[in-house]
């Protein structure tokens, strides 16, 4: 969806009958998701997301992601995405949190 800039294909392939969005910048529903991420692809070409960790339990999947935004003032972001799946394994609900990866840290650990 991100790395190939194909949100419509991702929605058609991976979501269930409904799509509930908890990110306050994205409206509910499949078409709202598509419109938002098509705009993001135009505004931030070359944006890349890599999965650092993937956790699954029951009908939830959690992704710990590294997002790279070329050309944006804050180039690197750490993110957590939480997805709820329906009985067919399709995404029906999404939550996320994002944090800029700071230039300096109070410890020697990385965010990934």
mmCIF file of N, CA and C in Angstrom:
data_model
loop_
_atom_site.group_PDB
_atom_site.id
_atom_site.type_symbol
_atom_site.label_atom_id
_atom_site.label_comp_id
_atom_site.label_asym_id
_atom_site.label_seq_id
_atom_site.Cartn_x
_atom_site.Cartn_y
_atom_site.Cartn_z
ATOM 1 N N UNK A 1 0.825 -1.179 0.000
ATOM 2 C CA UNK A 1 0.000 0.000 0.000
ATOM 3 C C UNK A 1 0.874 1.248 0.000
ATOM 4 N N UNK A 2 1.832 1.321 0.932
ATOM 5 C CA UNK A 2 2.703 2.497 0.992
ATOM 6 C C UNK A 2 3.789 2.459 -0.063
ATOM 7 N N UNK A 3 4.583 1.415 -0.034
ATOM 8 C CA UNK A 3 5.799 1.395 -0.842
ATOM 9 C C UNK A 3 5.523 1.352 -2.338
ATOM 10 N N UNK A 4 4.388 0.802 -2.731
ATOM 11 C CA UNK A 4 4.032 0.764 -4.151
ATOM 12 C C UNK A 4 2.947 1.782 -4.489
ATOM 13 N N UNK A 5 2.517 2.549 -3.493
ATOM 14 C CA UNK A 5 1.507 3.609 -3.674
ATOM 15 C C UNK A 5 0.239 3.084 -4.352
ATOM 16 N N UNK A 6 -0.303 1.993 -3.801
ATOM 17 C CA UNK A 6 -1.516 1.411 -4.380
ATOM 18 C C UNK A 6 -2.582 1.186 -3.302
ATOM 19 N N UNK A 7 -3.083 2.269 -2.701
ATOM 20 C CA UNK A 7 -4.063 2.095 -1.628
ATOM 21 C C UNK A 7 -5.378 1.463 -2.077
ATOM 22 N N UNK A 8 -5.836 1.766 -3.290
ATOM 23 C CA UNK A 8 -7.098 1.178 -3.746
ATOM 24 C C UNK A 8 -6.978 -0.349 -3.844
ATOM 25 N N UNK A 9 -5.899 -0.815 -4.420
ATOM 26 C CA UNK A 9 -5.689 -2.257 -4.535
ATOM 27 C C UNK A 9 -5.590 -2.907 -3.151
ATOM 28 N N UNK A 10 -4.906 -2.232 -2.222
ATOM 29 C CA UNK A 10 -4.781 -2.775 -0.866
ATOM 30 C C UNK A 10 -6.139 -2.872 -0.180
ATOM 31 N N UNK A 11 -6.952 -1.837 -0.310
ATOM 32 C CA UNK A 11 -8.283 -1.844 0.301
ATOM 33 C C UNK A 11 -9.138 -2.967 -0.301
ATOM 34 N N UNK A 12 -9.132 -3.097 -1.615
ATOM 35 C CA UNK A 12 -9.933 -4.133 -2.276
ATOM 36 C C UNK A 12 -9.483 -5.530 -1.877
ATOM 37 N N UNK A 13 -8.210 -5.691 -1.657
ATOM 38 C CA UNK A 13 -7.649 -7.014 -1.391
ATOM 39 C C UNK A 13 -7.670 -7.416 0.083
ATOM 40 N N UNK A 14 -7.467 -6.437 0.990
ATOM 41 C CA UNK A 14 -7.191 -6.792 2.383
ATOM 42 C C UNK A 14 -8.234 -6.350 3.400
ATOM 43 N N UNK A 15 -9.281 -5.620 2.996
ATOM 44 C CA UNK A 15 -10.270 -5.181 3.987
ATOM 45 C C UNK A 15 -11.572 -5.952 3.878
ATOM 46 N N UNK A 16 -12.279 -5.948 4.999
ATOM 47 C CA UNK A 16 -13.573 -6.606 5.057
ATOM 48 C C UNK A 16 -14.676 -5.692 4.562
ATOM 49 N N UNK A 17 -15.898 -6.002 4.978
ATOM 50 C CA UNK A 17 -17.065 -5.266 4.499
ATOM 51 C C UNK A 17 -17.051 -3.798 4.948
ATOM 52 N N UNK A 18 -16.514 -3.531 6.133
ATOM 53 C CA UNK A 18 -16.426 -2.159 6.641
ATOM 54 C C UNK A 18 -14.980 -1.860 6.993
ATOM 55 N N UNK A 19 -14.686 -0.568 7.157
ATOM 56 C CA UNK A 19 -13.347 -0.157 7.573
ATOM 57 C C UNK A 19 -13.499 1.008 8.538
ATOM 58 N N UNK A 20 -13.182 0.764 9.814
ATOM 59 C CA UNK A 20 -13.282 1.773 10.865
ATOM 60 C C UNK A 20 -11.884 2.336 11.103
ATOM 61 N N UNK A 21 -11.775 3.656 11.053
ATOM 62 C CA UNK A 21 -10.486 4.331 11.166
ATOM 63 C C UNK A 21 -10.449 5.156 12.454
ATOM 64 N N UNK A 22 -9.383 5.000 13.251
ATOM 65 C CA UNK A 22 -9.231 5.770 14.485
ATOM 66 C C UNK A 22 -8.202 6.887 14.371
ATOM 67 N N UNK A 23 -7.460 6.947 13.269
ATOM 68 C CA UNK A 23 -6.524 8.047 13.048
ATOM 69 C C UNK A 23 -7.354 9.314 12.829
ATOM 70 N N UNK A 24 -7.143 10.370 13.637
ATOM 71 C CA UNK A 24 -7.986 11.559 13.517
ATOM 72 C C UNK A 24 -7.799 12.348 12.219
ATOM 73 N N UNK A 25 -6.792 12.012 11.427
ATOM 74 C CA UNK A 25 -6.548 12.712 10.163
ATOM 75 C C UNK A 25 -7.199 12.021 8.966
ATOM 76 N N UNK A 26 -7.776 10.839 9.194
ATOM 77 C CA UNK A 26 -8.352 10.045 8.105
ATOM 78 C C UNK A 26 -9.800 9.721 8.470
ATOM 79 N N UNK A 27 -10.705 9.969 7.563
ATOM 80 C CA UNK A 27 -12.123 9.682 7.819
ATOM 81 C C UNK A 27 -12.378 8.169 7.781
ATOM 82 N N UNK A 28 -13.515 7.767 8.328
ATOM 83 C CA UNK A 28 -13.938 6.361 8.266
ATOM 84 C C UNK A 28 -14.214 5.946 6.829
ATOM 85 N N UNK A 29 -14.099 4.661 6.583
ATOM 86 C CA UNK A 29 -14.518 4.102 5.310
ATOM 87 C C UNK A 29 -13.384 3.898 4.325
ATOM 88 N N UNK A 30 -13.652 3.018 3.388
ATOM 89 C CA UNK A 30 -12.648 2.629 2.400
ATOM 90 C C UNK A 30 -12.283 3.759 1.448
ATOM 91 N N UNK A 31 -13.277 4.480 0.945
ATOM 92 C CA UNK A 31 -12.993 5.551 -0.012
ATOM 93 C C UNK A 31 -12.197 6.680 0.638
ATOM 94 N N UNK A 32 -12.473 6.968 1.903
ATOM 95 C CA UNK A 32 -11.722 8.000 2.620
ATOM 96 C C UNK A 32 -10.263 7.573 2.780
ATOM 97 N N UNK A 33 -10.032 6.309 3.087
ATOM 98 C CA UNK A 33 -8.671 5.777 3.191
ATOM 99 C C UNK A 33 -7.932 5.939 1.857
ATOM 100 N N UNK A 34 -8.584 5.542 0.783
ATOM 101 C CA UNK A 34 -7.968 5.627 -0.555
ATOM 102 C C UNK A 34 -7.625 7.076 -0.891
ATOM 103 N N UNK A 35 -8.570 7.981 -0.689
ATOM 104 C CA UNK A 35 -8.341 9.393 -1.015
ATOM 105 C C UNK A 35 -7.180 9.958 -0.201
ATOM 106 N N UNK A 36 -7.142 9.664 1.091
ATOM 107 C CA UNK A 36 -6.087 10.189 1.956
ATOM 108 C C UNK A 36 -4.714 9.689 1.505
ATOM 109 N N UNK A 37 -4.584 8.390 1.256
ATOM 110 C CA UNK A 37 -3.265 7.846 0.936
ATOM 111 C C UNK A 37 -2.848 8.077 -0.514
ATOM 112 N N UNK A 38 -3.792 8.296 -1.408
ATOM 113 C CA UNK A 38 -3.413 8.744 -2.750
ATOM 114 C C UNK A 38 -2.848 10.157 -2.682
ATOM 115 N N UNK A 39 -3.452 11.007 -1.853
ATOM 116 C CA UNK A 39 -2.925 12.361 -1.658
ATOM 117 C C UNK A 39 -1.543 12.320 -1.010
ATOM 118 N N UNK A 40 -1.366 11.483 0.001
ATOM 119 C CA UNK A 40 -0.064 11.351 0.662
ATOM 120 C C UNK A 40 1.008 10.901 -0.334
ATOM 121 N N UNK A 41 0.659 9.991 -1.234
ATOM 122 C CA UNK A 41 1.625 9.500 -2.231
ATOM 123 C C UNK A 41 2.055 10.635 -3.165
ATOM 124 N N UNK A 42 1.111 11.509 -3.515
ATOM 125 C CA UNK A 42 1.452 12.660 -4.368
ATOM 126 C C UNK A 42 2.314 13.671 -3.620
ATOM 127 N N UNK A 43 1.973 13.940 -2.366
ATOM 128 C CA UNK A 43 2.672 14.959 -1.587
ATOM 129 C C UNK A 43 4.035 14.502 -1.088
ATOM 130 N N UNK A 44 4.205 13.204 -0.862
ATOM 131 C CA UNK A 44 5.462 12.669 -0.322
ATOM 132 C C UNK A 44 5.942 11.494 -1.172
ATOM 133 N N UNK A 45 6.309 11.757 -2.421
ATOM 134 C CA UNK A 45 6.777 10.655 -3.274
ATOM 135 C C UNK A 45 8.033 10.021 -2.673
ATOM 136 N N UNK A 46 8.099 8.725 -2.784
ATOM 137 C CA UNK A 46 9.253 8.007 -2.244
ATOM 138 C C UNK A 46 9.109 7.608 -0.791
ATOM 139 N N UNK A 47 7.958 7.906 -0.170
ATOM 140 C CA UNK A 47 7.740 7.492 1.216
ATOM 141 C C UNK A 47 7.834 5.974 1.292
ATOM 142 N N UNK A 48 8.568 5.491 2.287
ATOM 143 C CA UNK A 48 8.774 4.048 2.444
ATOM 144 C C UNK A 48 8.419 3.636 3.865
ATOM 145 N N UNK A 49 7.891 2.438 4.005
ATOM 146 C CA UNK A 49 7.578 1.870 5.312
ATOM 147 C C UNK A 49 8.193 0.482 5.378
ATOM 148 N N UNK A 50 8.931 0.222 6.457
ATOM 149 C CA UNK A 50 9.456 -1.131 6.682
ATOM 150 C C UNK A 50 8.930 -1.629 8.019
ATOM 151 N N UNK A 51 8.638 -2.901 8.066
ATOM 152 C CA UNK A 51 8.123 -3.519 9.284
ATOM 153 C C UNK A 51 9.301 -4.022 10.105
ATOM 154 N N UNK A 52 9.424 -3.516 11.311
ATOM 155 C CA UNK A 52 10.492 -3.937 12.214
ATOM 156 C C UNK A 52 10.037 -5.116 13.076
ATOM 157 N N UNK A 53 8.771 -5.104 13.459
ATOM 158 C CA UNK A 53 8.192 -6.192 14.250
ATOM 159 C C UNK A 53 6.741 -6.385 13.824
ATOM 160 N N UNK A 54 6.300 -7.626 13.852
ATOM 161 C CA UNK A 54 4.908 -7.964 13.568
ATOM 162 C C UNK A 54 4.445 -8.907 14.669
ATOM 163 N N UNK A 55 3.382 -8.524 15.356
ATOM 164 C CA UNK A 55 2.818 -9.330 16.436
ATOM 165 C C UNK A 55 1.365 -9.629 16.106
ATOM 166 N N UNK A 56 0.931 -10.839 16.405
ATOM 167 C CA UNK A 56 -0.460 -11.204 16.148
ATOM 168 C C UNK A 56 -1.001 -11.996 17.329
ATOM 169 N N UNK A 57 -2.231 -11.673 17.699
ATOM 170 C CA UNK A 57 -2.907 -12.413 18.758
ATOM 171 C C UNK A 57 -4.403 -12.323 18.509
ATOM 172 N N UNK A 58 -5.043 -13.473 18.390
ATOM 173 C CA UNK A 58 -6.481 -13.487 18.136
ATOM 174 C C UNK A 58 -6.792 -12.772 16.836
ATOM 175 N N UNK A 59 -7.689 -11.795 16.900
ATOM 176 C CA UNK A 59 -8.068 -11.070 15.689
ATOM 177 C C UNK A 59 -7.362 -9.714 15.568
ATOM 178 N N UNK A 60 -6.202 -9.583 16.248
ATOM 179 C CA UNK A 60 -5.417 -8.341 16.167
ATOM 180 C C UNK A 60 -4.027 -8.610 15.607
ATOM 181 N N UNK A 61 -3.547 -7.650 14.805
ATOM 182 C CA UNK A 61 -2.178 -7.654 14.296
ATOM 183 C C UNK A 61 -1.582 -6.286 14.609
ATOM 184 N N UNK A 62 -0.358 -6.286 15.146
ATOM 185 C CA UNK A 62 0.331 -5.047 15.496
ATOM 186 C C UNK A 62 1.624 -4.975 14.685
ATOM 187 N N UNK A 63 1.854 -3.839 14.031
ATOM 188 C CA UNK A 63 3.069 -3.611 13.263
ATOM 189 C C UNK A 63 3.881 -2.502 13.917
ATOM 190 N N UNK A 64 5.154 -2.756 14.142
ATOM 191 C CA UNK A 64 6.095 -1.716 14.592
ATOM 192 C C UNK A 64 6.850 -1.317 13.333
ATOM 193 N N UNK A 65 6.680 -0.083 12.904
ATOM 194 C CA UNK A 65 7.152 0.345 11.579
ATOM 195 C C UNK A 65 8.174 1.472 11.648
ATOM 196 N N UNK A 66 9.041 1.476 10.655
ATOM 197 C CA UNK A 66 9.956 2.596 10.403
ATOM 198 C C UNK A 66 9.466 3.257 9.129
ATOM 199 N N UNK A 67 9.071 4.521 9.230
ATOM 200 C CA UNK A 67 8.595 5.270 8.068
ATOM 201 C C UNK A 67 9.653 6.289 7.666
ATOM 202 N N UNK A 68 9.957 6.329 6.378
ATOM 203 C CA UNK A 68 10.905 7.288 5.834
ATOM 204 C C UNK A 68 10.147 8.218 4.892
ATOM 205 N N UNK A 69 10.225 9.520 5.154
ATOM 206 C CA UNK A 69 9.506 10.531 4.387
ATOM 207 C C UNK A 69 10.516 11.442 3.699
ATOM 208 N N UNK A 70 11.028 11.089 2.525
ATOM 209 C CA UNK A 70 11.990 11.956 1.831
ATOM 210 C C UNK A 70 11.396 13.334 1.562
ATOM 211 N N UNK A 71 12.194 14.358 1.793
ATOM 212 C CA UNK A 71 11.752 15.716 1.508
ATOM 213 C C UNK A 71 10.931 16.356 2.607
ATOM 214 N N UNK A 72 10.526 15.587 3.609
ATOM 215 C CA UNK A 72 9.762 16.157 4.720
ATOM 216 C C UNK A 72 10.743 16.597 5.798
ATOM 217 N N UNK A 73 10.389 17.635 6.558
ATOM 218 C CA UNK A 73 11.321 18.164 7.560
ATOM 219 C C UNK A 73 11.717 17.113 8.597
ATOM 220 N N UNK A 74 10.791 16.245 8.977
ATOM 221 C CA UNK A 74 11.092 15.132 9.887
ATOM 222 C C UNK A 74 11.126 13.866 9.044
ATOM 223 N N UNK A 75 12.312 13.468 8.647
ATOM 224 C CA UNK A 75 12.485 12.397 7.662
ATOM 225 C C UNK A 75 12.069 11.027 8.183
ATOM 226 N N UNK A 76 12.446 10.678 9.406
ATOM 227 C CA UNK A 76 12.206 9.330 9.934
ATOM 228 C C UNK A 76 11.191 9.346 11.073
ATOM 229 N N UNK A 77 10.296 8.365 11.014
ATOM 230 C CA UNK A 77 9.250 8.225 12.016
ATOM 231 C C UNK A 77 9.191 6.780 12.511
ATOM 232 N N UNK A 78 8.858 6.614 13.782
ATOM 233 C CA UNK A 78 8.561 5.303 14.349
ATOM 234 C C UNK A 78 7.046 5.235 14.512
ATOM 235 N N UNK A 79 6.471 4.123 14.121
ATOM 236 C CA UNK A 79 5.024 3.998 14.201
ATOM 237 C C UNK A 79 4.576 2.643 14.692
ATOM 238 N N UNK A 80 3.412 2.633 15.276
ATOM 239 C CA UNK A 80 2.724 1.403 15.669
ATOM 240 C C UNK A 80 1.360 1.428 14.999
ATOM 241 N N UNK A 81 1.047 0.400 14.253
ATOM 242 C CA UNK A 81 -0.277 0.227 13.648
ATOM 243 C C UNK A 81 -0.927 -0.989 14.279
ATOM 244 N N UNK A 82 -2.180 -0.850 14.648
ATOM 245 C CA UNK A 82 -2.956 -1.959 15.207
ATOM 246 C C UNK A 82 -4.140 -2.194 14.287
ATOM 247 N N UNK A 83 -4.300 -3.432 13.863
ATOM 248 C CA UNK A 83 -5.396 -3.799 12.974
ATOM 249 C C UNK A 83 -6.260 -4.856 13.647
ATOM 250 N N UNK A 84 -7.576 -4.715 13.529
ATOM 251 C CA UNK A 84 -8.510 -5.761 13.948
ATOM 252 C C UNK A 84 -9.020 -6.433 12.685
ATOM 253 N N UNK A 85 -9.026 -7.751 12.705
ATOM 254 C CA UNK A 85 -9.437 -8.540 11.550
ATOM 255 C C UNK A 85 -10.803 -9.173 11.794
ATOM 256 N N UNK A 86 -11.547 -9.394 10.708
ATOM 257 C CA UNK A 86 -12.827 -10.095 10.822
ATOM 258 C C UNK A 86 -12.587 -11.606 10.780
ATOM 259 N N UNK A 87 -13.643 -12.373 10.774
ATOM 260 C CA UNK A 87 -13.520 -13.840 10.805
ATOM 261 C C UNK A 87 -12.901 -14.413 9.534
ATOM 262 N N UNK A 88 -12.815 -13.610 8.477
ATOM 263 C CA UNK A 88 -12.169 -14.037 7.231
ATOM 264 C C UNK A 88 -10.715 -13.567 7.123
ATOM 265 N N UNK A 89 -10.212 -12.946 8.200
ATOM 266 C CA UNK A 89 -8.844 -12.457 8.186
ATOM 267 C C UNK A 89 -8.655 -11.147 7.444
ATOM 268 N N UNK A 90 -9.736 -10.410 7.223
ATOM 269 C CA UNK A 90 -9.680 -9.119 6.523
ATOM 270 C C UNK A 90 -9.678 -7.977 7.547
ATOM 271 N N UNK A 91 -9.007 -6.878 7.218
ATOM 272 C CA UNK A 91 -8.916 -5.727 8.105
ATOM 273 C C UNK A 91 -10.259 -5.002 8.160
ATOM 274 N N UNK A 92 -10.734 -4.743 9.391
ATOM 275 C CA UNK A 92 -11.989 -4.004 9.562
ATOM 276 C C UNK A 92 -11.835 -2.787 10.480
ATOM 277 N N UNK A 93 -10.674 -2.666 11.164
ATOM 278 C CA UNK A 93 -10.485 -1.533 12.066
ATOM 279 C C UNK A 93 -8.998 -1.264 12.212
ATOM 280 N N UNK A 94 -8.654 0.038 12.390
ATOM 281 C CA UNK A 94 -7.251 0.445 12.447
ATOM 282 C C UNK A 94 -7.024 1.573 13.452
ATOM 283 N N UNK A 95 -5.963 1.442 14.238
ATOM 284 C CA UNK A 95 -5.464 2.485 15.130
ATOM 285 C C UNK A 95 -3.993 2.691 14.803
ATOM 286 N N UNK A 96 -3.455 3.889 15.044
ATOM 287 C CA UNK A 96 -2.017 4.081 14.883
ATOM 288 C C UNK A 96 -1.515 5.222 15.749
ATOM 289 N N UNK A 97 -0.216 5.177 16.013
ATOM 290 C CA UNK A 97 0.493 6.259 16.686
ATOM 291 C C UNK A 97 1.813 6.440 15.948
ATOM 292 N N UNK A 98 2.265 7.698 15.838
ATOM 293 C CA UNK A 98 3.520 8.014 15.156
ATOM 294 C C UNK A 98 4.361 8.929 16.023
ATOM 295 N N UNK A 99 5.671 8.755 15.935
ATOM 296 C CA UNK A 99 6.602 9.602 16.663
ATOM 297 C C UNK A 99 7.811 9.865 15.783
ATOM 298 N N UNK A 100 8.235 11.112 15.722
ATOM 299 C CA UNK A 100 9.447 11.451 14.980
ATOM 300 C C UNK A 100 10.638 10.786 15.665
ATOM 301 N N UNK A 101 11.531 10.217 14.868
ATOM 302 C CA UNK A 101 12.768 9.678 15.413
ATOM 303 C C UNK A 101 13.688 10.870 15.677
ATOM 304 N N UNK A 102 14.034 11.125 16.941
ATOM 305 C CA UNK A 102 14.823 12.316 17.251
ATOM 306 C C UNK A 102 16.286 12.171 16.830
ATOM 307 N N UNK A 103 16.932 13.301 16.630
ATOM 308 C CA UNK A 103 18.346 13.310 16.244
ATOM 309 C C UNK A 103 19.231 12.826 17.384
ATOM 310 N N UNK A 104 18.817 13.091 18.622
ATOM 311 C CA UNK A 104 19.587 12.646 19.785
ATOM 312 C C UNK A 104 18.663 11.920 20.739
ATOM 313 N N UNK A 105 19.274 11.138 21.631
ATOM 314 C CA UNK A 105 18.501 10.348 22.577
ATOM 315 C C UNK A 105 19.204 10.352 23.927
ATOM 316 N N UNK A 106 18.446 10.212 24.996
ATOM 317 C CA UNK A 106 19.007 10.128 26.350
ATOM 318 C C UNK A 106 19.615 8.762 26.622
ATOM 319 N N UNK A 107 19.422 7.796 25.690
ATOM 320 C CA UNK A 107 20.015 6.465 25.858
ATOM 321 C C UNK A 107 20.620 6.021 24.538
ATOM 322 N N UNK A 108 21.323 4.894 24.571
ATOM 323 C CA UNK A 108 21.982 4.394 23.359
ATOM 324 C C UNK A 108 21.126 3.380 22.589
ATOM 325 N N UNK A 109 19.892 3.207 23.013
ATOM 326 C CA UNK A 109 18.993 2.288 22.321
ATOM 327 C C UNK A 109 18.387 2.997 21.111
ATOM 328 N N UNK A 110 18.033 2.234 20.111
ATOM 329 C CA UNK A 110 17.334 2.834 18.973
ATOM 330 C C UNK A 110 15.836 2.674 19.173
ATOM 331 N N UNK A 111 15.051 3.306 18.346
ATOM 332 C CA UNK A 111 13.600 3.149 18.418
ATOM 333 C C UNK A 111 13.145 1.876 17.710
ATOM 334 N N UNK A 112 14.102 1.158 17.113
ATOM 335 C CA UNK A 112 13.762 -0.055 16.380
ATOM 336 C C UNK A 112 14.545 -1.234 16.886
#
